[in-house]
Structures are given as C-alpha cells and as structure tokens.
CSV table of C-alpha atoms in Angstrom, one decimal:
chain,number,residue,atom,x,y,z
A,1,MET,CA,2.5,10.5,24.1
A,2,PRO,CA,5.1,13.2,23.9
A,3,ILE,CA,5.9,14.7,20.2
A,4,ASP,CA,9.5,13.1,19.4
A,5,PRO,CA,10.5,15.3,16.6
A,6,SER,CA,13.7,13.3,16.0
A,7,VAL,CA,11.9,10.1,15.2
A,8,ALA,CA,8.7,11.8,13.4
A,9,ILE,CA,10.6,14.3,10.8
A,10,GLY,CA,11.6,12.2,7.7
A,11,ALA,CA,9.2,9.3,8.7
A,12,GLU,CA,8.0,7.7,5.5
A,13,LEU,CA,4.3,6.1,6.0
A,14,PRO,CA,3.0,3.1,4.2
A,15,ASP,CA,2.4,3.7,0.8
A,16,VAL,CA,-1.7,3.8,0.0
A,17,THR,CA,-2.8,2.4,-3.3
A,18,PHE,CA,-6.4,4.0,-4.5
A,19,SER,CA,-8.5,4.3,-7.2
A,20,TRP,CA,-11.3,6.9,-8.1
A,21,SER,CA,-14.2,6.8,-10.5
A,22,ALA,CA,-16.3,9.5,-12.2
A,23,GLY,CA,-19.1,8.9,-9.6
A,24,ASP,CA,-16.5,10.0,-7.0
A,25,VAL,CA,-15.4,12.9,-8.8
A,26,ALA,CA,-18.9,14.1,-9.4
A,27,LEU,CA,-19.8,13.8,-5.6
A,28,TYR,CA,-16.7,15.5,-4.8
A,29,HIS,CA,-18.0,18.4,-7.1
A,30,LEU,CA,-21.6,18.3,-5.6
A,31,ALA,CA,-20.0,18.3,-2.1
A,32,LEU,CA,-18.3,21.6,-2.9
A,33,GLY,CA,-21.5,23.2,-4.6
A,34,ALA,CA,-21.2,22.4,-7.9
A,35,GLY,CA,-24.6,21.9,-9.6
A,36,ALA,CA,-26.3,24.7,-8.0
A,37,ASP,CA,-27.7,25.9,-11.1
A,38,PRO,CA,-28.7,22.7,-12.9
A,39,LEU,CA,-29.3,24.4,-16.2
A,40,ASP,CA,-25.5,26.0,-16.4
A,41,PRO,CA,-23.6,24.1,-18.8
A,42,GLY,CA,-20.3,25.1,-17.0
A,43,GLU,CA,-21.8,23.7,-13.7
A,44,LEU,CA,-22.7,20.7,-15.4
A,45,GLY,CA,-19.2,19.8,-16.7
A,46,TYR,CA,-18.5,19.2,-13.2
A,47,VAL,CA,-21.3,16.3,-12.5
A,48,LEU,CA,-22.1,14.8,-15.8
A,49,GLU,CA,-19.5,11.9,-16.7
A,50,ASP,CA,-20.0,12.5,-20.5
A,51,ARG,CA,-18.1,15.8,-20.1
A,52,LEU,CA,-16.7,15.7,-16.5
A,53,ARG,CA,-13.6,17.7,-15.9
A,54,VAL,CA,-11.6,17.4,-12.9
A,55,LEU,CA,-10.9,20.4,-10.0
A,56,PRO,CA,-7.2,20.1,-8.8
A,57,THR,CA,-8.2,20.0,-5.2
A,58,PHE,CA,-9.8,16.7,-5.6
A,59,GLY,CA,-6.3,14.9,-5.5
A,60,VAL,CA,-6.0,15.7,-1.9
A,61,VAL,CA,-9.4,13.8,-0.9
A,62,ALA,CA,-8.8,11.2,-3.4
A,63,PRO,CA,-6.6,8.9,-1.4
A,64,GLY,CA,-9.1,8.8,1.5
A,65,LEU,CA,-12.3,8.2,-0.5
A,66,ARG,CA,-12.8,4.7,1.2
A,67,THR,CA,-12.3,6.0,4.5
A,68,PHE,CA,-15.4,5.2,6.9
A,69,GLU,CA,-13.4,5.9,10.3
A,70,PRO,CA,-12.7,9.1,12.1
A,71,PRO,CA,-9.0,9.7,11.4
A,72,ALA,CA,-6.5,9.1,13.9
A,73,VAL,CA,-3.7,11.6,14.4
A,74,ARG,CA,-0.9,8.9,14.8
A,75,PHE,CA,2.5,9.0,13.0
A,76,PRO,CA,6.4,7.7,14.2
A,77,GLY,CA,6.9,9.7,16.9
A,78,ILE,CA,3.4,11.8,17.1
A,79,GLU,CA,0.1,10.5,18.7
A,80,ILE,CA,-2.5,13.1,19.1
A,81,ASP,CA,-6.1,13.7,20.4
A,82,LEU,CA,-8.3,14.4,17.1
A,83,ALA,CA,-10.1,17.3,19.4
A,84,ARG,CA,-7.4,19.3,19.3
A,85,VAL,CA,-6.1,19.0,15.7
A,86,LEU,CA,-7.1,22.0,13.5
A,87,HIS,CA,-6.3,22.0,9.6
A,88,GLY,CA,-3.5,24.5,9.1
A,89,THR,CA,-2.2,24.7,5.4
A,90,GLN,CA,-2.8,23.2,2.5
A,91,ALA,CA,-1.3,22.8,-0.9
A,92,ILE,CA,-1.2,21.1,-4.0
A,93,THR,CA,0.7,21.0,-7.3
A,94,VAL,CA,-0.9,19.4,-10.3
A,95,HIS,CA,2.1,17.7,-12.6
A,96,ARG,CA,-0.8,17.1,-15.4
A,97,PRO,CA,-4.5,17.1,-15.4
A,98,ILE,CA,-6.4,14.7,-13.6
A,99,PRO,CA,-8.4,12.0,-15.5
A,100,PRO,CA,-12.1,11.6,-14.1
A,101,ALA,CA,-11.0,8.1,-13.1
A,102,GLY,CA,-8.0,5.9,-12.3
A,103,THR,CA,-5.6,4.4,-9.8
A,104,GLY,CA,-3.0,6.0,-7.9
A,105,VAL,CA,0.0,5.3,-5.5
A,106,ALA,CA,0.1,7.8,-2.8
A,107,ARG,CA,3.4,8.0,-0.8
A,108,PRO,CA,3.4,10.2,2.5
A,109,ARG,CA,6.0,11.5,4.4
A,110,VAL,CA,6.6,13.8,7.6
A,111,THR,CA,8.7,16.6,6.5
A,112,ASP,CA,8.7,18.8,9.4
A,113,VAL,CA,7.3,18.9,13.4
A,114,TRP,CA,7.1,22.7,14.7
A,115,ASP,CA,6.9,23.9,18.3
A,116,LYS,CA,4.8,26.8,18.5
A,117,GLU,CA,4.7,26.4,22.6
A,118,LYS,CA,1.4,26.4,22.9
A,119,ALA,CA,0.4,24.1,19.9
A,120,ALA,CA,2.6,21.6,17.6
A,121,VAL,CA,2.6,21.9,13.7
A,122,ILE,CA,2.8,18.5,11.8
A,123,VAL,CA,4.1,18.7,8.0
A,124,GLN,CA,3.4,16.1,5.7
A,125,GLU,CA,4.0,16.0,2.0
A,126,THR,CA,2.2,13.3,-0.3
A,127,VAL,CA,3.5,12.5,-4.0
A,128,VAL,CA,1.0,10.5,-6.0
A,129,THR,CA,2.0,8.8,-9.4
A,130,ASP,CA,-0.1,6.5,-11.3
A,131,SER,CA,0.2,2.6,-11.7
A,132,ALA,CA,3.0,3.1,-14.2
A,133,GLY,CA,5.0,5.3,-12.0
A,134,ASP,CA,4.6,8.7,-13.5
A,135,PRO,CA,3.5,11.9,-11.2
A,136,LEU,CA,0.3,12.7,-11.0
A,137,TRP,CA,0.0,15.6,-8.2
A,138,THR,CA,2.2,16.2,-5.0
A,139,ALA,CA,0.3,17.9,-2.1
A,140,ARG,CA,1.7,19.3,1.1
A,141,SER,CA,-0.4,20.1,4.1
A,142,SER,CA,0.1,20.9,8.0
A,143,ILE,CA,-2.3,20.5,11.2
A,144,PHE,CA,-2.3,22.6,14.0
A,145,ALA,CA,-2.2,20.5,17.4
A,146,ARG,CA,-3.5,22.8,20.3
A,147,GLY,CA,-1.7,22.0,23.6
A,148,GLU,CA,0.8,19.4,21.9
A,149,GLY,CA,3.8,22.3,22.1
A,150,GLY,CA,6.5,22.6,24.3
A,151,PHE,CA,8.4,19.9,23.4
A,152,GLY,CA,11.6,21.3,22.6
A,153,GLY,CA,11.7,21.6,18.8
A,154,GLU,CA,12.2,24.3,16.3
A,155,ARG,CA,9.5,26.9,16.5
A,156,GLY,CA,9.5,27.2,12.1
A,157,PRO,CA,8.4,30.2,10.1
A,158,SER,CA,5.3,32.1,11.1
A,159,GLU,CA,4.9,34.1,8.0
A,160,ARG,CA,1.3,35.1,6.8
A,161,PRO,CA,0.4,35.3,3.0
A,162,GLU,CA,0.0,38.3,1.8
A,163,VAL,CA,-2.9,40.2,-0.9
A,164,PRO,CA,-1.8,43.5,-2.4
A,165,ASP,CA,-2.5,46.5,-1.4
A,166,ARG,CA,-5.3,47.7,-3.5
A,167,GLU,CA,-8.7,47.0,-4.3
A,168,PRO,CA,-9.5,43.3,-5.5
A,169,ASP,CA,-10.1,42.5,-9.2
A,170,HIS,CA,-12.9,39.9,-8.3
A,171,VAL,CA,-15.4,39.8,-5.4
A,172,LEU,CA,-17.5,36.5,-5.0
A,173,ASP,CA,-19.8,35.7,-2.7
A,174,VAL,CA,-20.6,31.9,-2.6
A,175,PRO,CA,-23.3,30.4,-0.1
A,176,THR,CA,-22.4,27.3,1.9
A,177,LEU,CA,-25.7,24.9,2.6
A,178,PRO,CA,-26.5,24.0,6.2
A,179,GLN,CA,-25.9,20.5,5.4
A,180,GLN,CA,-22.7,21.0,3.5
A,181,ALA,CA,-20.2,19.2,6.3
A,182,LEU,CA,-22.8,16.3,6.4
A,183,LEU,CA,-22.5,16.1,2.6
A,184,TYR,CA,-18.4,16.6,2.3
A,185,ARG,CA,-17.8,14.0,4.8
A,186,LEU,CA,-19.0,11.5,2.4
A,187,CYS,CA,-15.7,12.1,0.6
A,188,GLY,CA,-13.9,10.2,3.4
A,189,ASP,CA,-13.3,13.0,6.3
A,190,ARG,CA,-15.4,11.5,9.0
A,191,ASN,CA,-13.9,13.6,11.7
A,192,PRO,CA,-17.0,14.3,14.1
A,193,LEU,CA,-15.8,17.8,14.7
A,194,HIS,CA,-17.9,18.5,11.4
A,195,ALA,CA,-20.9,16.5,11.9
A,196,ASP,CA,-21.5,15.7,15.8
A,197,PRO,CA,-22.5,18.9,18.0
A,198,ASP,CA,-21.2,17.3,21.3
A,199,PHE,CA,-17.8,16.6,19.8
A,200,ALA,CA,-17.6,20.1,18.6
A,201,GLY,CA,-18.4,21.3,21.9
A,202,THR,CA,-15.8,19.4,23.6
A,203,ALA,CA,-13.5,21.1,21.0
A,204,GLY,CA,-14.4,24.2,21.9
A,205,PHE,CA,-17.1,25.3,19.3
A,206,SER,CA,-20.4,26.2,19.6
A,207,ARG,CA,-21.5,23.7,16.8
A,208,PRO,CA,-19.9,21.6,14.1
A,209,ILE,CA,-17.8,23.5,11.6
A,210,LEU,CA,-17.2,23.0,8.3
A,211,HIS,CA,-14.3,20.7,7.0
A,212,GLY,CA,-11.4,23.5,6.0
A,213,LEU,CA,-10.8,20.9,2.9
A,214,CYS,CA,-14.5,21.8,1.9
A,215,THR,CA,-13.8,25.7,2.1
A,216,TRP,CA,-10.4,25.3,0.5
A,217,GLY,CA,-11.6,23.4,-2.5
A,218,MET,CA,-14.9,26.0,-2.8
A,219,VAL,CA,-12.7,28.7,-3.1
A,220,CYS,CA,-10.4,27.0,-5.7
A,221,LYS,CA,-13.5,26.5,-7.6
A,222,ALA,CA,-14.8,30.0,-7.2
A,223,VAL,CA,-11.6,31.3,-8.5
A,224,VAL,CA,-11.2,29.1,-11.4
A,225,ASP,CA,-14.7,29.8,-12.6
A,226,ALA,CA,-14.7,33.4,-12.3
A,227,THR,CA,-10.6,34.0,-13.6
A,228,LEU,CA,-9.6,30.8,-15.9
A,229,ASP,CA,-13.0,30.4,-17.8
A,230,ALA,CA,-13.6,27.4,-15.5
A,231,ASP,CA,-10.9,25.5,-17.4
A,232,VAL,CA,-9.5,23.4,-14.2
A,233,THR,CA,-6.4,22.0,-16.4
A,234,ARG,CA,-5.0,25.9,-16.2
A,235,VAL,CA,-4.3,25.2,-12.4
A,236,GLY,CA,-0.6,24.6,-11.8
A,237,ASP,CA,-0.4,25.2,-8.0
A,238,TYR,CA,-2.9,26.0,-5.3
A,239,ALA,CA,-1.8,26.9,-1.8
A,240,ALA,CA,-3.6,28.3,1.2
A,241,ARG,CA,-3.3,28.8,4.9
A,242,PHE,CA,-6.4,28.6,7.0
A,243,ALA,CA,-7.3,31.3,9.1
A,244,GLY,CA,-10.7,30.6,10.5
A,245,VAL,CA,-13.5,28.4,10.7
A,246,VAL,CA,-16.9,28.4,8.7
A,247,PHE,CA,-19.9,27.3,10.0
A,248,PRO,CA,-22.2,25.3,7.4
A,249,GLY,CA,-24.8,27.9,6.3
A,250,GLU,CA,-22.7,30.9,6.1
A,251,THR,CA,-21.6,32.7,3.0
A,252,LEU,CA,-18.0,33.2,1.7
A,253,ARG,CA,-16.8,36.2,0.5
A,254,ILE,CA,-13.8,35.7,-1.8
A,255,GLN,CA,-11.8,38.6,-2.7
A,256,VAL,CA,-9.3,37.7,-5.7
A,257,TRP,CA,-6.2,40.2,-6.7
A,258,SER,CA,-5.2,38.8,-10.5
A,259,GLU,CA,-1.2,39.3,-11.4
A,260,GLY,CA,-0.2,37.8,-14.7
A,261,ASN,CA,-0.6,34.1,-13.8
A,262,ARG,CA,-1.0,34.7,-10.2
A,263,ARG,CA,-4.1,34.9,-8.0
A,264,ALA,CA,-4.2,36.2,-4.6
A,265,VAL,CA,-7.0,35.4,-2.7
A,266,ALA,CA,-8.5,36.0,1.0
A,267,ALA,CA,-11.7,34.6,1.8
A,268,SER,CA,-14.1,35.5,4.6
A,269,THR,CA,-17.7,34.9,6.3
A,270,VAL,CA,-20.2,37.4,5.3
A,271,GLU,CA,-22.3,36.8,8.5
A,272,ARG,CA,-19.3,37.4,10.9
A,273,GLY,CA,-16.6,39.5,8.6
A,274,ALA,CA,-14.2,36.6,10.1
A,275,GLU,CA,-11.4,35.8,7.5
A,276,VAL,CA,-10.9,31.9,7.0
A,277,LEU,CA,-8.5,31.4,4.5
A,278,ARG,CA,-5.9,33.3,2.6
A,279,GLY,CA,-3.7,31.9,-0.3
A,280,ARG,CA,-2.6,31.8,-4.1
A,281,LEU,CA,-3.2,30.0,-7.2
A,282,VAL,CA,-0.8,29.9,-10.3
A,283,ALA,CA,-2.2,28.9,-13.6
A,284,ALA,CA,-0.1,27.2,-15.8
A,285,SER,CA,-0.2,26.5,-19.7
A,286,SER,CA,1.5,23.5,-19.4
A,287,HIS,CA,2.0,21.0,-15.9
A,288,PRO,CA,6.0,21.0,-15.2
A,289,ASN,CA,6.9,18.7,-12.6
A,290,GLY,CA,7.8,20.3,-9.6
A,291,HIS,CA,7.0,20.6,-5.7
A,292,PRO,CA,4.3,22.5,-4.0
A,293,LEU,CA,4.4,26.2,-3.2
A,294,PRO,CA,6.2,26.4,0.1
A,295,LEU,CA,3.3,28.0,2.8
A,296,ASP,CA,4.7,28.9,5.9
A,297,SER,CA,2.3,28.0,9.1
C-alpha cells in the first residue's frame, strides 16, 4: 500500500512489556563473537553470569528476544515488502547501566518518514523504562525501503557522519564467523535475508548477509574493549549509519579516532575493502537523561 506520511508520522505503536535474563545477555554477546578467547578474563565478563556486564547495544534487541517469526514492516500508514528493506541507522542513549536481568516497557513511535524518490526512510524512536517507570535507554533507528519513495513527502537530511582527516588512533581487525548470522538470528531477528539463500537472492544478494545490528554491536564491543578498558558502563551514546553489507565470514577492519570523550568510527571489510558502517560513540562518566544523538540518513 502507498506510504501515507500524514498518518505515519507521530504514530504511537503499542507498548511492549518484556523481560530478559543473564542467559539472554550471554547469548547476545556470544552472537557478537564474545568469548573467542575463553581464557581471557575480559571476554569471560561478557558470558559468565557471576561477573556479567551488559554491552549497551543489547538494549536494542532486548524487546524482541522472544520473537520467533520474520518481522513485518507494518505501521499506521506504512506497509512494505520485507525484501525491500535495509537497516539505515541505529542509535542508543543509555540513561543508566543495563542490568543483567530485568523487565522493561518499550514505547515506540514513528518520528519521521522521508521521501528519497527511489526509496523511503522510516525513522522510529523507542523509549524504554523499567517497571517503575524510570528511564533505562532510548533507541532511534531508520530503515531504508527500496522502491517505496515518490509519495510526495519531505526529502529529509542526507549528511554522512564524518571522521577526522588524519590517521586513526586504533585499527582493529575483528573476524566474523561463517555461521554468525545463523547464531545472531537467535537473538530475535528472524528476517530470512540473513539465513535463506533463496530469499537473499530475491533481495538482490548473492548470499545471506549479516544483520546490520550484529555489525553494529561488534563494532561497539571492539571500541569499548580497545578504548574504554572494556568498561561498558562508560558508554553514554552510540550511533552509526550503515554504509554497506557484511557477508558472514568476512573480517571487519574498524578504525577509531579518539577526541576527548568521543570516538569517531569507520568499519569496512578486509576482503572487499567496502565500507559498511560509520558512526560515533560518546563516553560519559555518568548517565544523564537525554535523547539519542541525531543521526542523519
């Protein structure tokens, strides 16, 4: 059905009450590649319950952990074929460290719908609170729907995250596993684009691609480990724009530029030299209440 921005923008979606356990957190971290060295105390902090720390990116997947069906791209005024959809941007602001287990209430809404002529961009914001109503985190994302533009909406911004014009302070090579997407899908994203070769072919890919959120989480973990002493509680905001796809089994080359409490990040594939992500991470000594960093699409 045609996109109707007058209906979609500002639409509040149903609240989602969800819970997570230490086992869910450990599975998520394993799906990002944690524990590759099972004798490394830092890696064990991501997977053992008695010392578990939660990477802030877990907040984005936590509401959908119990999802076992492929996602439907259906909102008020919007209905899109899943094969046309790619993840555009993802950001999270952590208001306080995420506990290893808990219950949350997610309140999603559509904040913008942009018309890029050949595609549509749908922007969502989700505020998550604990059962007492206190804020835990706020996530903001956009999806890029190919072939769904031309409905007469605003074009929206088109800026690209910049990195400093100098050599990076860190270059981190992080391998992905051939089965990484099959493992990551157990965290709730059952989109067949990441598992079914035939479906990937209908979407224009030679084989299934890695989830964008898996790449996003792997980059965050690498930056936290290398520049924040693996202290996940120091992450205040993390935002990135997806620039390309990763095929499971490829190696991510992550470049990091440190400027005070900010980290500019760019990731590409070693095998193809293709940029796949650009973004920024802001470290905070405390967790102020606030909103996600705006990230243009």
